[in-house]
Short mmCIF file of C-alpha atoms in Angstrom, two decimals:
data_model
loop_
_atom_site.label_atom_id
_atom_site.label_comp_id
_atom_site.label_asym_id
_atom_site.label_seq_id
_atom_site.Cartn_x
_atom_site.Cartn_y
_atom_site.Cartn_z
CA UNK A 1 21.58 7.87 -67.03
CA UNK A 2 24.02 5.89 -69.30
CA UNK A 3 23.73 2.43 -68.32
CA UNK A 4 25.76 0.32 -71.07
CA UNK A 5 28.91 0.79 -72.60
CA UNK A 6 29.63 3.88 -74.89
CA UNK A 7 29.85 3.30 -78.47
CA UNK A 8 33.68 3.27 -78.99
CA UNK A 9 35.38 3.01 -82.97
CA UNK A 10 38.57 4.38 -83.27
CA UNK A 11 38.76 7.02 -85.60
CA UNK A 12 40.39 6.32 -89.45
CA UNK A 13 42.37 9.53 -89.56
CA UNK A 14 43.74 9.19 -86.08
CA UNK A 15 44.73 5.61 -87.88
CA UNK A 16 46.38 6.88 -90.91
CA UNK A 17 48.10 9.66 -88.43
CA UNK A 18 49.48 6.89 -86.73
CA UNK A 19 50.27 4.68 -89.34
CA UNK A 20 52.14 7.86 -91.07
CA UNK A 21 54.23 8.58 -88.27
CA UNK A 22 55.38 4.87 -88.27
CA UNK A 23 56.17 4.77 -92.16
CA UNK A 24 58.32 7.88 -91.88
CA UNK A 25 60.26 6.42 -88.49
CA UNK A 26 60.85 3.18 -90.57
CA UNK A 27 62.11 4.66 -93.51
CA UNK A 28 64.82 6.88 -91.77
CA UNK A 29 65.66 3.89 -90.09
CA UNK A 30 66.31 2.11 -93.49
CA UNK A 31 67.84 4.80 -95.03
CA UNK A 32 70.29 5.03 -91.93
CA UNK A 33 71.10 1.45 -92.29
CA UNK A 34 71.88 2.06 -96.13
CA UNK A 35 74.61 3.88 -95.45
CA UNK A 36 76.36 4.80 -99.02
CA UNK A 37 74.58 2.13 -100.54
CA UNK A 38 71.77 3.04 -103.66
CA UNK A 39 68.20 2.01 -103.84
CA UNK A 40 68.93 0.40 -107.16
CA UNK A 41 71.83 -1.73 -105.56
CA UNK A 42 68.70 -2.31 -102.50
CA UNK A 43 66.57 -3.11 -105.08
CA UNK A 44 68.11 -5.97 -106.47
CA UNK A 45 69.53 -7.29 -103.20
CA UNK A 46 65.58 -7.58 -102.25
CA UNK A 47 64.39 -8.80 -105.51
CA UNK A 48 62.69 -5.94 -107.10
CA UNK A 49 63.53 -4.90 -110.89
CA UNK A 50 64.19 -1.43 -110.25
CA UNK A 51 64.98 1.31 -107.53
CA UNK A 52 61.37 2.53 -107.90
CA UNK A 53 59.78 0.61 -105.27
CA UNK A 54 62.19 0.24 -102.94
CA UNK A 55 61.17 4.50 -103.63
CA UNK A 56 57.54 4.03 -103.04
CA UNK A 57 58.80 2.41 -99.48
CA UNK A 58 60.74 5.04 -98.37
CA UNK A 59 58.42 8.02 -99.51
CA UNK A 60 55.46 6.57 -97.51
CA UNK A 61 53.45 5.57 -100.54
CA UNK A 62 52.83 2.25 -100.07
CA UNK A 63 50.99 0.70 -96.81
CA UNK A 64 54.43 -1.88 -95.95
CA UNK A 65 53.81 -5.30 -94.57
CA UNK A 66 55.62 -6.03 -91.66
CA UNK A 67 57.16 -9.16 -93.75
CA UNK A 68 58.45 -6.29 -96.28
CA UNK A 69 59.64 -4.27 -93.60
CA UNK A 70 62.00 -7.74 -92.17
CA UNK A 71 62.89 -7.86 -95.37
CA UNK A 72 64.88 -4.45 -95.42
CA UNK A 73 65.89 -5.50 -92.39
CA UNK A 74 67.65 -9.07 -94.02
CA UNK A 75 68.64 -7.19 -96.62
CA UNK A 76 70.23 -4.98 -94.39
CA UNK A 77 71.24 -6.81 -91.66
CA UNK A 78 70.47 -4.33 -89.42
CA UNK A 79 67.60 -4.12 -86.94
CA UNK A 80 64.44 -2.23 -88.01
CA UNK A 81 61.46 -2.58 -85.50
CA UNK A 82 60.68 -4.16 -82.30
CA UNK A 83 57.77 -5.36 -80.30
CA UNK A 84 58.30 -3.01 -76.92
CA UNK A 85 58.15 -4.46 -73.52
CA UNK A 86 57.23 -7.76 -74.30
CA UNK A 87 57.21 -11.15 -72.03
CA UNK A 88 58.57 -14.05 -73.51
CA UNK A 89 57.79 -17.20 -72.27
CA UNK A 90 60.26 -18.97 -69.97
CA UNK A 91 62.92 -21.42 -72.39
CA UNK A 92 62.56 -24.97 -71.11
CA UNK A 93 65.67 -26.62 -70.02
CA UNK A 94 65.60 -30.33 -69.50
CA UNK A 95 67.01 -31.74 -66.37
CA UNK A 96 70.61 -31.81 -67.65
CA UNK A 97 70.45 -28.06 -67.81
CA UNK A 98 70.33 -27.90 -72.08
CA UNK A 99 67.60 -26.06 -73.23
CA UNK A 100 64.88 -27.75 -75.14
CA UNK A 101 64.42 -26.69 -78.48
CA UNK A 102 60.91 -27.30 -80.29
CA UNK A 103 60.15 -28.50 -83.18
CA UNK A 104 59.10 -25.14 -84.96
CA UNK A 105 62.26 -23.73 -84.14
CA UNK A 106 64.09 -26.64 -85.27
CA UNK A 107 62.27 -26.60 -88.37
CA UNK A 108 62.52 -22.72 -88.79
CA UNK A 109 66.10 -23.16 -88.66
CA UNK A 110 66.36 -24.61 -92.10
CA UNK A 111 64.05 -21.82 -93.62
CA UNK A 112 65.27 -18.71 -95.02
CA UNK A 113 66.18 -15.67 -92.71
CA UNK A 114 63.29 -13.79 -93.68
CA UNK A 115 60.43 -16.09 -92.64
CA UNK A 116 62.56 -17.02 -89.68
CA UNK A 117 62.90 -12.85 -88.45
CA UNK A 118 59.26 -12.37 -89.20
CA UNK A 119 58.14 -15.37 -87.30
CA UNK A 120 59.66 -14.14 -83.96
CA UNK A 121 58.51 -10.72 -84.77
CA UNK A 122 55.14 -12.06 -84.92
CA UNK A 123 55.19 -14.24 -81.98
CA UNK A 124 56.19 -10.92 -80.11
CA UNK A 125 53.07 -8.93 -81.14
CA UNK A 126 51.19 -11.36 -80.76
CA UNK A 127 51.80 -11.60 -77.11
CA UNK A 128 52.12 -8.36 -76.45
CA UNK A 129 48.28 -8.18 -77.97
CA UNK A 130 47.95 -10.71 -75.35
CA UNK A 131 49.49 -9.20 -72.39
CA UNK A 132 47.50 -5.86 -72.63
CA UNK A 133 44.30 -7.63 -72.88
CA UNK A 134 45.00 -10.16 -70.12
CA UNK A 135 46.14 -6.60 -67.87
CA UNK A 136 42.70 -4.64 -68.54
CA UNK A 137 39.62 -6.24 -66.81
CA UNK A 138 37.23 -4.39 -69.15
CA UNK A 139 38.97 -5.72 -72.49
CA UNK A 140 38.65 -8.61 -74.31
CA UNK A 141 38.97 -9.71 -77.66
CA UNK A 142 35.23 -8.93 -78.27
CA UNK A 143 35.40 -5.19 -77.11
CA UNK A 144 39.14 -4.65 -78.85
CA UNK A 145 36.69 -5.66 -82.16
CA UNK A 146 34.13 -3.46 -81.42
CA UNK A 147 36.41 -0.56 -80.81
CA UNK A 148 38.26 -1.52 -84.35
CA UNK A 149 34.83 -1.95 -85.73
CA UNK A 150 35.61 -5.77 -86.68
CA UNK A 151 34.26 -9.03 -85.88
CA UNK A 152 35.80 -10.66 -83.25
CA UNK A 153 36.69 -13.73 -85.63
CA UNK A 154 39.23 -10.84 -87.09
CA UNK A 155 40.87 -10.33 -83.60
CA UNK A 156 40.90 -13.81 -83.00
CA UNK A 157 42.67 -14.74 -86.24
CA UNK A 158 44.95 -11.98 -85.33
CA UNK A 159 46.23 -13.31 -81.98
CA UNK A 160 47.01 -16.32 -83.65
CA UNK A 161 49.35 -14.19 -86.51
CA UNK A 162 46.48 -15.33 -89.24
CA UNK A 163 46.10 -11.58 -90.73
CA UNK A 164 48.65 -9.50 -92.98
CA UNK A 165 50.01 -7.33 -90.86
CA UNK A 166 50.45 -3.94 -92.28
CA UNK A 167 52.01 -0.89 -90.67
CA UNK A 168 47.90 0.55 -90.89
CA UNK A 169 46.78 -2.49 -89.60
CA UNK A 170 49.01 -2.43 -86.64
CA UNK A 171 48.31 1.55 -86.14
CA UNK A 172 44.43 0.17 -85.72
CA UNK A 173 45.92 -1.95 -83.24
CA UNK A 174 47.38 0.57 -81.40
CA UNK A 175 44.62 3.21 -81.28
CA UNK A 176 42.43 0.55 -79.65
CA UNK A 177 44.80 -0.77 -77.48
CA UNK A 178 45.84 2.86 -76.40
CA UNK A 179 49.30 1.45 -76.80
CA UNK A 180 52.60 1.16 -78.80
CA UNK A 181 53.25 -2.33 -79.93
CA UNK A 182 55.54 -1.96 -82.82
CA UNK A 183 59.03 0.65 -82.28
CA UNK A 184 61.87 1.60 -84.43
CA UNK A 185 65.44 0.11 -83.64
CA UNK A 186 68.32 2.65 -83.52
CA UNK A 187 69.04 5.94 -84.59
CA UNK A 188 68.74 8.41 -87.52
CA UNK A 189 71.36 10.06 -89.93
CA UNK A 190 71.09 13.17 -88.30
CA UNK A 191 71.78 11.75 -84.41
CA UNK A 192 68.00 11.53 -82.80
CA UNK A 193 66.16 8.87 -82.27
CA UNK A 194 64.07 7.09 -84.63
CA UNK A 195 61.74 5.69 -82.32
CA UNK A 196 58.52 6.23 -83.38
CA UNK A 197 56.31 8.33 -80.74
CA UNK A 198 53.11 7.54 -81.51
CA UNK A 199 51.56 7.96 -77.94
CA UNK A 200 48.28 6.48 -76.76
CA UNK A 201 45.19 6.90 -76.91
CA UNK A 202 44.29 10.30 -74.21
CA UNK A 203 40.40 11.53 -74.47
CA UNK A 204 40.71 15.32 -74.97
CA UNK A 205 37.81 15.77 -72.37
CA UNK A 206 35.13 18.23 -73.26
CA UNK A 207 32.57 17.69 -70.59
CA UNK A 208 31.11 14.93 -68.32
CA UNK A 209 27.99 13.42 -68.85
CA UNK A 210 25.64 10.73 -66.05
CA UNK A 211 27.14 7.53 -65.25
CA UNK A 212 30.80 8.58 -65.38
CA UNK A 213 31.48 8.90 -68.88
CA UNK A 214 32.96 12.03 -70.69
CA UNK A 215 33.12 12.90 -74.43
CA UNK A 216 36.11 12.44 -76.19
CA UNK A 217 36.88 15.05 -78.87
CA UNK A 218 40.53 14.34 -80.09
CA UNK A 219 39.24 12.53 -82.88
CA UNK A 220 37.28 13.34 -85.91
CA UNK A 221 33.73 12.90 -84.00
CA UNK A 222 32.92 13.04 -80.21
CA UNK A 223 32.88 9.27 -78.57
CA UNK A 224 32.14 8.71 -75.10
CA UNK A 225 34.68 6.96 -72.91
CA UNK A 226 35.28 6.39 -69.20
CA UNK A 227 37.18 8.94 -66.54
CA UNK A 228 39.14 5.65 -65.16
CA UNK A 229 39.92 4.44 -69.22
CA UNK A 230 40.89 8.20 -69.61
CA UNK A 231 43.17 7.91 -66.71
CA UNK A 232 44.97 4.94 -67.50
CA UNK A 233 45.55 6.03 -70.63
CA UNK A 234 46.70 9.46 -69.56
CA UNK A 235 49.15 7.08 -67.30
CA UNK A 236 50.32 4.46 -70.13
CA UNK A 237 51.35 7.90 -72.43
CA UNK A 238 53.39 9.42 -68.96
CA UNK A 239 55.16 5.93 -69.15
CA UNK A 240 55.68 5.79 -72.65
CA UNK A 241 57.04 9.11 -72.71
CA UNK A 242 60.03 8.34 -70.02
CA UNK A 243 60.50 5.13 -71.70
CA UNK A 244 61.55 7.26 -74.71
CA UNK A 245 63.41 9.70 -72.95
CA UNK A 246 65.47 7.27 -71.30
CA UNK A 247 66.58 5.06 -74.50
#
């Protein structure tokens, strides 16, 4: 009889699957956005001294940060990714009926575009981290390590936007979450949609085992996980998949 919690990591390759996918999504999206313009003329609007990188991005061989990917997005001035289904906090009005405005914002305000984008893109995923583990009564920040096979430090640091968010470190996020957190805005050159559809986490069950559990064999080795995580999984993938049918 199973009495504690399965061992749960998420598996690399279903990672770098995920991570993939994104890439791709991202650079159609920038490549739509471009329009008639060259990677050379791209190149030196962002910086770089020649077209090669701004190559490397678009051909998937470099793991982008998501402060490179705003940075397209500047560049561009065009809409890249989003944070899906996110709350935002309330805006504060004061009693005359203007809106407060904090300090950070005021001070953002006189910072360059870039780190201005990128700081609202963080504050959404960020949250939406939040949200899902608030939601789930068996997660917390110490299990979402465990199944990343972190320290809980790492999550911790990440709530509070202290980590470089790459597109493979937000694919790890995903895969433990069992969630989308990052999409792609718009559509592609050729008319379909360039919303990444990553889909969550589902346990290919194989068999059931004492004390509720089943294996999971979708990823590279067999993990145990629970029918009722297995069925809200199976539920958040349903949703996810209407969400995308309907945009």
């Amino acid at each position: 009889m199973m009495t504690s919690n399965p061992s749960f990591a998420v598996s690399e390759a279903r990672i770098d699957k995920r991570a993939t996918r994104l890439t791709h999504a991202i650079a159609e999206r920038i490549r739509d956005a471009m329009g008639n313009m060259t990677q050379r003329a791209l190149a030196e609007d962002l910086g770089y001294r020649s077209g090669s990188t701004v190559s490397a991005h678009l051909n998937g061989r470099t793991n982008l940060t998501l402060k490179t990917v705003v940075r397209y997005a500047v560049a561009l001035d065009a809409d890249i990714v989003f944070v899906p289904n996110v709350k935002r906090p309330k805006k504060r009005r004061r009693r005359g009926g203007k809106r407060t405005i904090s300090k950070e914002r005021k001070a953002l305000a006189d910072i360059d575009p870039v780190k201005r984008k990128l700081h609202r893109l963080l504050t959404d995923l960020t949250a939406r981290i939040g949200q899902i583990i608030e939601a789930d009564n068996e997660l917390s920040q110490r299990e979402l390590a465990r199944r990343m096979d972190r320290d809980e430090a790492y999550v911790s640091r990440g709530l509070a936007g202290g980590i470089n968010f790459t597109l493979k470190t937000i694919a790890a996020f995903e895969e433990a979450l069992g969630t989308r957190l990052l999409a792609v805005a718009g559509n592609g050159a050729n008319g379909s949609s360039t919303t990444h559809k990553q889909g969550a986490f589902v346990p290919q069950v194989q068999a059931s085992s004492d004390g509720g559990y089943c294996k999971d064999t979708s990823g590279t080795a067999t993990r145990a996980v629970t029918f009722s995580d297995y069925l809200i999984r199976k539920e958040q993938t349903a949703t996810e998949d209407e969400e995308l049918q309907a945009a």
